[in-house]
Amino acid sequence: MARDERATLLEVHQALPEDQFQSLKFLLEGRVPAGLLLPASRPELCRILLQRFPGNSLRITAGILRQLGRLDLIQRFHLPLAEQISEETPWEPNGDTPKVRGDPTSGCRPGGMPAPPVNPRRLTEKDLMQVAQRLGKEWQEVGILHLGLERSRLEQIQEENPGNPVLWNFEMLREWRRRERQEATAFQLRSCLEPARLDPGILDFLQSLQGD
């Protein structure tokens, strides 16, 4: 069984393009030390997962693939994907979903938008990654014009994550979330991104989160 698990895990990792493989490693932080993850090759990551999550590595990988939008790989390799994944394997180790009481006039909210939902939750890193995957190549324009971030910080993010546009987007959104603190809600981010020319799926996704 362990041999089959290892072989399947390696095939799944090899089926991912490099940017999604790096995103998979990034999403494992908090469960596996970053010092092990960052330099790990695909075979090395398989070994790490098998050692740390014996008998459960495929389930954990399937949960991340779902975050990355790779349901095709889950189906192709018949990976276990129980409905309880979110409860069994939380992605926010510090329970990063505080309730907030936001000022409806703060941040990016234009005057014509409706009032925010009562007690909205703060966006999680899982939420930010799903937005990051949909952002286009104009990520710096979005960061400067719509999120109010400094160009120098965005250039630093690009240097720290060479060749990985998804992580550029993700780290940019994390920088915005750090600045906004408890105001970093789906409503707030949607208000910021509404004027930008983006994939409509981003706004739809954030709209769906407002009902959580």
Coordinates of N, CA and C in Angstrom, one line a residue:
M1 N 0.8 -1.2 0.0 CA 0.0 0.0 0.0 C 0.9 1.3 0.0
A2 N 1.9 1.2 0.8 CA 2.8 2.4 0.9 C 3.5 2.6 -0.4
R3 N 3.8 1.5 -1.1 CA 4.5 1.7 -2.4 C 3.5 2.3 -3.4
D4 N 2.3 1.9 -3.4 CA 1.3 2.5 -4.3 C 1.1 3.9 -4.0
E5 N 1.1 4.2 -2.7 CA 0.9 5.6 -2.3 C 2.0 6.5 -2.8
R6 N 3.2 6.0 -2.6 CA 4.4 6.7 -3.1 C 4.4 7.0 -4.6
A7 N 4.1 5.9 -5.3 CA 4.1 6.0 -6.8 C 3.0 7.0 -7.3
T8 N 1.8 6.9 -6.7 CA 0.8 7.8 -7.1 C 1.1 9.3 -6.7
L9 N 1.7 9.5 -5.6 CA 2.0 10.8 -5.1 C 3.0 11.4 -6.1
L10 N 4.0 10.6 -6.5 CA 5.1 11.2 -7.4 C 4.5 11.5 -8.7
E11 N 3.6 10.6 -9.2 CA 2.9 10.9 -10.5 C 2.1 12.2 -10.5
V12 N 1.4 12.4 -9.3 CA 0.6 13.6 -9.2 C 1.6 14.9 -9.2
H13 N 2.6 14.8 -8.5 CA 3.6 15.9 -8.4 C 4.2 16.2 -9.8
Q14 N 4.5 15.1 -10.5 CA 5.1 15.3 -11.8 C 4.1 15.9 -12.8
A15 N 2.9 15.7 -12.6 CA 1.8 16.2 -13.5 C 1.6 17.7 -13.3
L16 N 2.1 18.3 -12.3 CA 1.9 19.7 -12.0 C 3.0 20.5 -12.7
P17 N 2.6 21.6 -13.4 CA 3.6 22.6 -13.9 C 4.4 23.2 -12.7
E18 N 5.5 23.8 -13.0 CA 6.4 24.2 -11.9 C 5.7 25.2 -11.0
D19 N 5.0 26.2 -11.6 CA 4.4 27.2 -10.7 C 3.3 26.6 -9.7
Q20 N 2.6 25.6 -10.2 CA 1.6 25.0 -9.3 C 2.3 24.1 -8.3
F21 N 3.4 23.5 -8.7 CA 4.2 22.7 -7.7 C 4.7 23.5 -6.6
Q22 N 5.2 24.7 -6.9 CA 5.7 25.7 -5.9 C 4.5 26.1 -5.0
S23 N 3.3 26.4 -5.7 CA 2.2 26.8 -4.9 C 1.7 25.7 -3.9
L24 N 1.8 24.4 -4.4 CA 1.5 23.3 -3.5 C 2.4 23.3 -2.3
K25 N 3.7 23.5 -2.5 CA 4.6 23.5 -1.4 C 4.3 24.7 -0.4
F26 N 3.9 25.8 -1.0 CA 3.6 27.0 -0.2 C 2.4 26.7 0.7
L27 N 1.4 26.1 0.1 CA 0.2 25.8 0.9 C 0.4 24.7 2.0
L28 N 1.5 24.0 1.9 CA 1.9 23.1 3.0 C 2.5 23.7 4.2
E29 N 3.0 25.0 4.0 CA 3.6 25.6 5.2 C 2.6 25.7 6.3
G30 N 3.1 25.5 7.5 CA 2.2 25.4 8.7 C 2.0 24.0 9.1
R31 N 2.1 23.1 8.1 CA 2.0 21.7 8.4 C 3.4 21.0 8.3
V32 N 4.3 21.6 7.4 CA 5.6 21.1 7.3 C 6.6 22.3 7.3
P33 N 7.7 22.2 8.1 CA 8.6 23.3 8.2 C 9.1 23.8 6.8
A34 N 9.1 25.1 6.7 CA 9.4 25.8 5.4 C 10.9 25.4 5.0
G35 N 11.7 25.2 6.0 CA 13.1 24.8 5.6 C 13.2 23.5 4.9
L36 N 12.2 22.6 5.1 CA 12.2 21.3 4.4 C 11.5 21.5 3.0
L37 N 10.5 22.3 3.0 CA 9.6 22.4 1.8 C 10.3 23.2 0.7
L38 N 10.9 24.3 1.0 CA 11.4 25.2 -0.1 C 12.4 24.6 -1.0
P39 N 13.4 23.8 -0.5 CA 14.4 23.3 -1.4 C 14.0 21.9 -2.0
A40 N 12.8 21.4 -1.6 CA 12.5 20.0 -1.9 C 12.1 19.8 -3.4
S41 N 12.7 18.8 -4.0 CA 12.3 18.4 -5.3 C 11.0 17.6 -5.2
R42 N 10.5 17.2 -6.4 CA 9.3 16.4 -6.4 C 9.4 15.1 -5.6
P43 N 10.5 14.3 -5.9 CA 10.7 13.0 -5.1 C 10.9 13.3 -3.6
E44 N 11.6 14.4 -3.3 CA 11.9 14.7 -1.9 C 10.6 15.1 -1.2
L45 N 9.7 15.8 -1.9 CA 8.5 16.2 -1.3 C 7.6 15.0 -1.0
C46 N 7.6 14.1 -1.9 CA 6.9 12.8 -1.7 C 7.4 12.1 -0.5
R47 N 8.7 12.0 -0.3 CA 9.2 11.4 0.9 C 8.8 12.1 2.2
I48 N 8.8 13.4 2.1 CA 8.5 14.2 3.3 C 7.0 14.0 3.7
L49 N 6.1 14.0 2.7 CA 4.7 13.8 3.0 C 4.4 12.4 3.5
L50 N 5.1 11.4 2.9 CA 4.9 10.0 3.4 C 5.4 9.8 4.8
Q51 N 6.4 10.5 5.1 CA 7.0 10.3 6.5 C 6.1 11.0 7.5
R52 N 5.6 12.2 7.2 CA 4.9 13.0 8.1 C 3.4 12.7 8.2
F53 N 2.8 12.2 7.1 CA 1.4 11.9 7.0 C 1.2 10.4 6.5
P54 N 1.7 9.4 7.1 CA 1.6 8.1 6.6 C 0.1 7.7 6.4
G55 N -0.2 7.2 5.3 CA -1.5 6.7 5.0 C -2.5 7.9 4.7
N56 N -2.1 9.1 4.8 CA -3.0 10.3 4.6 C -2.4 11.3 3.6
S57 N -1.2 11.0 3.0 CA -0.6 12.0 2.2 C -1.4 12.3 0.9
L58 N -2.1 11.3 0.4 CA -2.9 11.5 -0.8 C -4.1 12.3 -0.5
R59 N -4.7 12.1 0.6 CA -5.9 13.0 1.0 C -5.5 14.4 1.1
I60 N -4.3 14.7 1.8 CA -3.9 16.0 2.0 C -3.5 16.7 0.6
T61 N -2.9 15.9 -0.2 CA -2.5 16.4 -1.5 C -3.8 16.7 -2.3
A62 N -4.8 15.9 -2.2 CA -6.1 16.1 -2.9 C -6.7 17.4 -2.5
G63 N -6.6 17.7 -1.2 CA -7.2 18.9 -0.6 C -6.5 20.2 -1.2
I64 N -5.2 20.1 -1.4 CA -4.5 21.2 -2.0 C -4.8 21.3 -3.5
L65 N -4.9 20.2 -4.2 CA -5.2 20.2 -5.6 C -6.5 20.9 -5.8
R66 N -7.5 20.7 -4.9 CA -8.8 21.3 -5.0 C -8.6 22.8 -4.9
Q67 N -7.8 23.2 -4.0 CA -7.5 24.7 -3.8 C -6.9 25.3 -5.1
L68 N -6.0 24.5 -5.8 CA -5.4 24.9 -7.0 C -6.2 24.8 -8.2
G69 N -7.4 24.3 -8.0 CA -8.3 24.1 -9.2 C -8.0 22.9 -10.1
R70 N -7.2 22.0 -9.6 CA -6.8 20.8 -10.4 C -7.7 19.6 -10.1
L71 N -9.0 19.7 -10.2 CA -9.9 18.6 -10.0 C -9.6 17.5 -11.0
D72 N -9.1 17.9 -12.2 CA -8.8 16.9 -13.2 C -7.8 15.8 -12.7
L73 N -6.8 16.3 -11.9 CA -5.8 15.4 -11.4 C -6.4 14.5 -10.3
I74 N -7.3 15.1 -9.5 CA -7.9 14.3 -8.4 C -8.7 13.1 -9.1
Q75 N -9.4 13.4 -10.2 CA -10.2 12.4 -10.9 C -9.2 11.4 -11.6
R76 N -8.2 11.9 -12.2 CA -7.3 11.0 -13.0 C -6.6 10.0 -12.1
F77 N -6.2 10.4 -10.9 CA -5.5 9.5 -10.1 C -6.3 8.9 -9.0
H78 N -7.7 9.2 -9.0 CA -8.6 8.6 -8.1 C -8.2 8.9 -6.6
L79 N -7.9 10.2 -6.4 CA -7.4 10.6 -5.1 C -8.6 10.7 -4.1
P80 N -8.4 10.3 -2.8 CA -9.5 10.4 -1.8 C -9.8 11.9 -1.6
L81 N -11.0 12.3 -1.6 CA -11.4 13.6 -1.4 C -12.7 13.7 -0.6
A82 N -12.6 13.4 0.7 CA -13.8 13.3 1.5 C -14.3 14.7 1.8
E83 N -15.6 14.9 2.1 CA -16.2 16.2 2.4 C -15.6 16.8 3.6
Q84 N -15.0 15.9 4.5 CA -14.6 16.4 5.8 C -13.2 17.0 5.7
I85 N -12.6 17.1 4.5 CA -11.2 17.6 4.5 C -11.0 18.9 5.2
S86 N -11.9 19.8 5.0 CA -11.7 21.2 5.6 C -11.8 21.1 7.1
E87 N -12.6 20.2 7.7 CA -12.6 20.0 9.1 C -11.4 19.2 9.6
E88 N -11.0 18.2 8.9 CA -9.9 17.3 9.4 C -8.6 18.0 9.2
T89 N -8.4 18.8 8.1 CA -7.1 19.3 7.8 C -7.2 20.8 7.6
P90 N -7.4 21.6 8.6 CA -7.5 23.0 8.5 C -6.2 23.6 7.9
W91 N -6.4 24.6 7.0 CA -5.2 25.2 6.4 C -4.7 26.4 7.1
E92 N -5.5 26.9 8.1 CA -5.0 28.1 8.9 C -4.7 27.6 10.2
P93 N -3.4 27.3 10.5 CA -3.0 26.7 11.8 C -3.3 27.6 13.0
N94 N -3.4 28.9 12.8 CA -3.7 29.7 13.9 C -5.1 30.2 14.0
G95 N -6.0 29.4 13.3 CA -7.4 29.8 13.3 C -7.7 31.2 12.9
D96 N -7.1 31.6 11.7 CA -7.1 33.0 11.3 C -8.4 33.4 10.7
T97 N -9.5 33.4 11.4 CA -10.7 33.8 10.9 C -11.5 34.6 12.0
P98 N -10.9 35.7 12.4 CA -11.5 36.5 13.5 C -12.8 37.2 12.9
K99 N -13.7 37.4 13.8 CA -14.9 38.3 13.5 C -14.5 39.7 13.6
V100 N -15.0 40.6 12.8 CA -14.6 42.0 12.9 C -15.9 42.8 12.9
R101 N -15.7 44.1 13.3 CA -16.7 45.1 13.2 C -16.1 46.2 12.5
G102 N -16.3 46.2 11.1 CA -15.6 47.1 10.3 C -16.3 48.4 10.2
D103 N -15.6 49.5 9.9 CA -16.1 50.8 9.6 C -16.6 50.8 8.1
P104 N -17.8 50.9 7.8 CA -18.3 50.8 6.4 C -17.7 51.9 5.5
T105 N -17.1 52.9 6.0 CA -16.5 54.0 5.2 C -15.1 53.8 5.0
S106 N -14.4 52.7 5.5 CA -13.0 52.6 5.5 C -12.5 52.0 4.2
G107 N -11.2 52.0 4.0 CA -10.6 51.2 2.9 C -11.0 51.7 1.5
C108 N -11.3 50.7 0.6 CA -11.5 51.0 -0.8 C -13.0 51.1 -1.1
R109 N -13.9 51.0 -0.2 CA -15.3 51.0 -0.5 C -15.8 52.3 -1.1
P110 N -16.3 52.2 -2.3 CA -16.9 53.4 -2.9 C -18.2 53.8 -2.3
G111 N -18.6 55.0 -2.4 CA -19.8 55.4 -1.7 C -21.1 54.8 -2.1
G112 N -21.2 54.3 -3.4 CA -22.4 53.7 -3.9 C -22.6 52.2 -3.6
M113 N -21.6 51.6 -2.9 CA -21.8 50.2 -2.7 C -22.6 49.9 -1.4
P114 N -23.3 48.8 -1.4 CA -24.1 48.5 -0.2 C -23.2 48.3 1.0
A115 N -23.9 48.3 2.2 CA -23.1 48.1 3.4 C -22.6 46.7 3.5
P116 N -21.4 46.5 4.2 CA -20.9 45.2 4.3 C -21.7 44.3 5.1
P117 N -21.5 42.9 5.0 CA -22.3 42.0 5.8 C -21.9 42.1 7.3
V118 N -22.8 41.7 8.1 CA -22.6 41.8 9.5 C -21.6 40.8 9.9
N119 N -20.6 41.2 10.7 CA -19.5 40.3 11.2 C -18.9 39.5 10.1
P120 N -18.3 40.1 9.1 CA -17.6 39.4 8.0 C -16.4 38.8 8.6
R121 N -16.0 37.6 8.0 CA -14.7 37.0 8.5 C -13.5 37.6 7.7
R122 N -12.4 37.5 8.3 CA -11.1 37.9 7.6 C -10.8 36.9 6.6
L123 N -10.3 37.3 5.4 CA -9.8 36.4 4.4 C -8.7 35.5 4.9
T124 N -8.8 34.2 4.6 CA -7.7 33.3 4.9 C -6.7 33.2 3.8
E125 N -5.6 32.5 4.1 CA -4.6 32.4 3.0 C -5.1 31.5 1.9
K126 N -6.0 30.5 2.2 CA -6.6 29.7 1.2 C -7.4 30.6 0.3
D127 N -8.2 31.5 0.8 CA -9.0 32.5 0.0 C -8.1 33.3 -0.9
L128 N -7.0 33.8 -0.3 CA -6.1 34.6 -1.1 C -5.4 33.9 -2.2
M129 N -5.1 32.6 -2.0 CA -4.5 31.8 -3.1 C -5.5 31.6 -4.2
Q130 N -6.7 31.4 -3.9 CA -7.7 31.2 -5.0 C -7.9 32.5 -5.8
V131 N -7.8 33.6 -5.2 CA -7.8 34.9 -5.9 C -6.5 35.1 -6.7
A132 N -5.4 34.7 -6.1 CA -4.1 34.9 -6.8 C -4.0 34.1 -8.1
Q133 N -4.6 32.9 -8.1 CA -4.6 32.1 -9.3 C -5.4 32.7 -10.4
R134 N -6.3 33.6 -10.2 CA -7.1 34.2 -11.2 C -6.6 35.6 -11.7
L135 N -5.6 36.2 -10.9 CA -5.1 37.5 -11.3 C -4.2 37.3 -12.5
G136 N -4.3 38.3 -13.4 CA -3.5 38.3 -14.6 C -2.1 38.9 -14.5
K137 N -1.5 39.2 -15.6 CA -0.1 39.6 -15.6 C 0.0 41.1 -15.1
E138 N -1.1 41.8 -15.1 CA -1.1 43.2 -14.6 C -1.1 43.3 -13.1
W139 N -0.5 42.4 -12.4 CA -0.6 42.3 -10.9 C 0.0 43.5 -10.3
Q140 N 1.1 44.1 -10.8 CA 1.7 45.3 -10.2 C 0.7 46.5 -10.3
E141 N 0.1 46.6 -11.5 CA -0.9 47.7 -11.6 C -2.0 47.5 -10.6
V142 N -2.5 46.3 -10.4 CA -3.5 46.1 -9.4 C -3.0 46.5 -8.0
G143 N -1.8 46.1 -7.7 CA -1.3 46.3 -6.4 C -1.1 47.8 -6.1
I144 N -0.6 48.6 -7.1 CA -0.4 50.0 -6.9 C -1.6 50.8 -7.0
L145 N -2.4 50.6 -8.0 CA -3.6 51.5 -8.3 C -4.8 51.1 -7.4
H146 N -5.0 49.8 -7.1 CA -6.2 49.4 -6.5 C -6.0 48.9 -5.0
L147 N -4.8 48.4 -4.7 CA -4.6 48.0 -3.3 C -3.7 48.9 -2.5
G148 N -3.2 50.0 -3.2 CA -2.4 51.0 -2.5 C -1.1 50.5 -2.0
L149 N -0.4 49.6 -2.7 CA 0.9 49.1 -2.2 C 2.0 49.8 -2.9
E150 N 3.2 49.8 -2.3 CA 4.4 50.4 -2.9 C 5.0 49.6 -4.0
R151 N 5.4 50.2 -5.1 CA 6.1 49.5 -6.1 C 7.3 48.8 -5.6
S152 N 8.1 49.4 -4.7 CA 9.3 48.8 -4.2 C 9.0 47.4 -3.5
R153 N 7.9 47.4 -2.8 CA 7.5 46.1 -2.1 C 7.1 45.1 -3.1
L154 N 6.4 45.5 -4.2 CA 6.0 44.5 -5.2 C 7.3 44.0 -6.0
E155 N 8.2 44.8 -6.2 CA 9.5 44.4 -6.9 C 10.2 43.4 -6.0
Q156 N 10.2 43.7 -4.7 CA 10.8 42.8 -3.7 C 10.2 41.4 -3.7
I157 N 8.9 41.4 -3.8 CA 8.1 40.1 -3.8 C 8.5 39.3 -5.1
Q158 N 8.7 40.0 -6.2 CA 9.1 39.4 -7.4 C 10.5 38.8 -7.4
E159 N 11.4 39.5 -6.7 CA 12.7 39.0 -6.5 C 12.8 37.8 -5.6
E160 N 11.9 37.8 -4.6 CA 11.9 36.7 -3.6 C 11.3 35.4 -4.1
N161 N 10.5 35.5 -5.2 CA 9.8 34.3 -5.8 C 10.0 34.3 -7.3
P162 N 11.3 34.1 -7.7 CA 11.5 34.2 -9.2 C 10.8 33.2 -10.0
G163 N 10.2 33.7 -11.1 CA 9.5 32.8 -12.0 C 8.2 32.2 -11.6
N164 N 7.6 32.8 -10.6 CA 6.3 32.2 -10.0 C 5.3 33.2 -9.9
P165 N 4.6 33.6 -11.0 CA 3.6 34.6 -11.0 C 2.4 34.4 -10.0
V166 N 2.1 33.1 -9.7 CA 1.0 32.9 -8.8 C 1.4 33.3 -7.4
L167 N 2.7 33.1 -7.0 CA 3.2 33.5 -5.7 C 3.3 35.0 -5.6
W168 N 3.7 35.7 -6.8 CA 3.7 37.1 -6.7 C 2.4 37.7 -6.3
N169 N 1.3 37.1 -7.0 CA 0.0 37.6 -6.7 C -0.4 37.3 -5.3
F170 N -0.1 36.1 -4.8 CA -0.4 35.7 -3.5 C 0.3 36.6 -2.4
E171 N 1.6 36.8 -2.6 CA 2.3 37.6 -1.6 C 1.8 39.1 -1.6
M172 N 1.4 39.5 -2.8 CA 0.9 40.9 -2.9 C -0.4 41.0 -2.1
L173 N -1.3 40.0 -2.2 CA -2.5 40.0 -1.4 C -2.3 39.8 0.0
R174 N -1.3 39.0 0.4 CA -0.9 38.9 1.8 C -0.4 40.2 2.4
E175 N 0.3 41.0 1.6 CA 0.8 42.3 2.0 C -0.4 43.2 2.3
W176 N -1.4 43.2 1.4 CA -2.6 44.0 1.6 C -3.3 43.5 2.8
R177 N -3.4 42.2 3.1 CA -4.1 41.7 4.2 C -3.4 42.1 5.5
R178 N -2.0 42.1 5.5 CA -1.3 42.5 6.7 C -1.6 44.0 7.0
R179 N -1.7 44.8 6.0 CA -2.0 46.2 6.2 C -3.4 46.4 6.7
E180 N -4.3 45.7 6.1 CA -5.7 46.0 6.5 C -6.1 45.3 7.8
R181 N -5.3 44.3 8.2 CA -5.6 43.6 9.5 C -7.0 43.0 9.5
Q182 N -7.8 43.3 10.5 CA -9.1 42.7 10.6 C -10.1 43.3 9.6
E183 N -9.7 44.3 8.8 CA -10.6 44.8 7.8 C -10.4 44.0 6.5
A184 N -9.5 43.1 6.4 CA -9.2 42.3 5.2 C -10.2 41.3 4.9
T185 N -11.4 41.7 4.6 CA -12.5 40.8 4.3 C -12.8 40.7 2.8
A186 N -13.6 39.7 2.5 CA -14.0 39.5 1.1 C -14.7 40.8 0.5
F187 N -15.5 41.4 1.3 CA -16.2 42.6 0.9 C -15.2 43.7 0.6
Q188 N -14.3 43.9 1.5 CA -13.3 45.0 1.4 C -12.4 44.7 0.1
L189 N -11.9 43.5 -0.1 CA -11.1 43.2 -1.3 C -11.9 43.4 -2.6
R190 N -13.1 43.0 -2.5 CA -14.0 43.1 -3.7 C -14.2 44.6 -4.0
S191 N -14.3 45.4 -3.0 CA -14.5 46.9 -3.2 C -13.3 47.4 -3.8
C192 N -12.1 46.9 -3.4 CA -10.8 47.4 -4.0 C -10.7 47.0 -5.5
L193 N -11.1 45.8 -5.8 CA -10.8 45.3 -7.1 C -11.9 45.6 -8.1
E194 N -13.0 46.0 -7.7 CA -14.2 46.3 -8.5 C -13.8 47.2 -9.7
P195 N -13.1 48.3 -9.5 CA -12.8 49.1 -10.7 C -11.7 48.6 -11.6
A196 N -11.0 47.5 -11.2 CA -9.9 47.0 -12.1 C -10.5 46.1 -13.2
R197 N -9.8 46.0 -14.3 CA -10.2 45.1 -15.4 C -9.7 43.7 -15.1
L198 N -10.4 42.9 -14.4 CA -10.0 41.6 -14.0 C -10.9 40.5 -14.5
D199 N -10.5 39.3 -14.3 CA -11.4 38.1 -14.6 C -12.6 38.3 -13.7
P200 N -13.8 38.3 -14.3 CA -15.1 38.4 -13.5 C -15.2 37.4 -12.5
G201 N -14.5 36.2 -12.7 CA -14.6 35.1 -11.7 C -14.0 35.5 -10.3
I202 N -13.1 36.5 -10.3 CA -12.5 37.0 -9.0 C -13.6 37.6 -8.2
L203 N -14.4 38.5 -8.8 CA -15.4 39.3 -8.1 C -16.5 38.3 -7.7
D204 N -16.8 37.3 -8.6 CA -17.9 36.3 -8.2 C -17.4 35.5 -7.0
F205 N -16.2 35.1 -7.0 CA -15.6 34.3 -5.9 C -15.7 35.1 -4.6
L206 N -15.3 36.4 -4.6 CA -15.3 37.2 -3.4 C -16.8 37.4 -3.0
Q207 N -17.6 37.6 -3.9 CA -19.1 37.7 -3.6 C -19.6 36.5 -2.9
S208 N -19.2 35.3 -3.3 CA -19.6 34.1 -2.7 C -19.1 34.0 -1.3
L209 N -17.9 34.5 -1.0 CA -17.4 34.4 0.4 C -18.1 35.4 1.3
Q210 N -18.8 36.4 0.8 CA -19.5 37.3 1.7 C -20.6 36.7 2.4
G211 N -21.1 35.5 1.9 CA -22.2 34.9 2.5 C -21.8 33.9 3.6
D212 N -20.4 33.7 3.7 CA -19.9 32.7 4.7 C -20.2 33.1 6.1

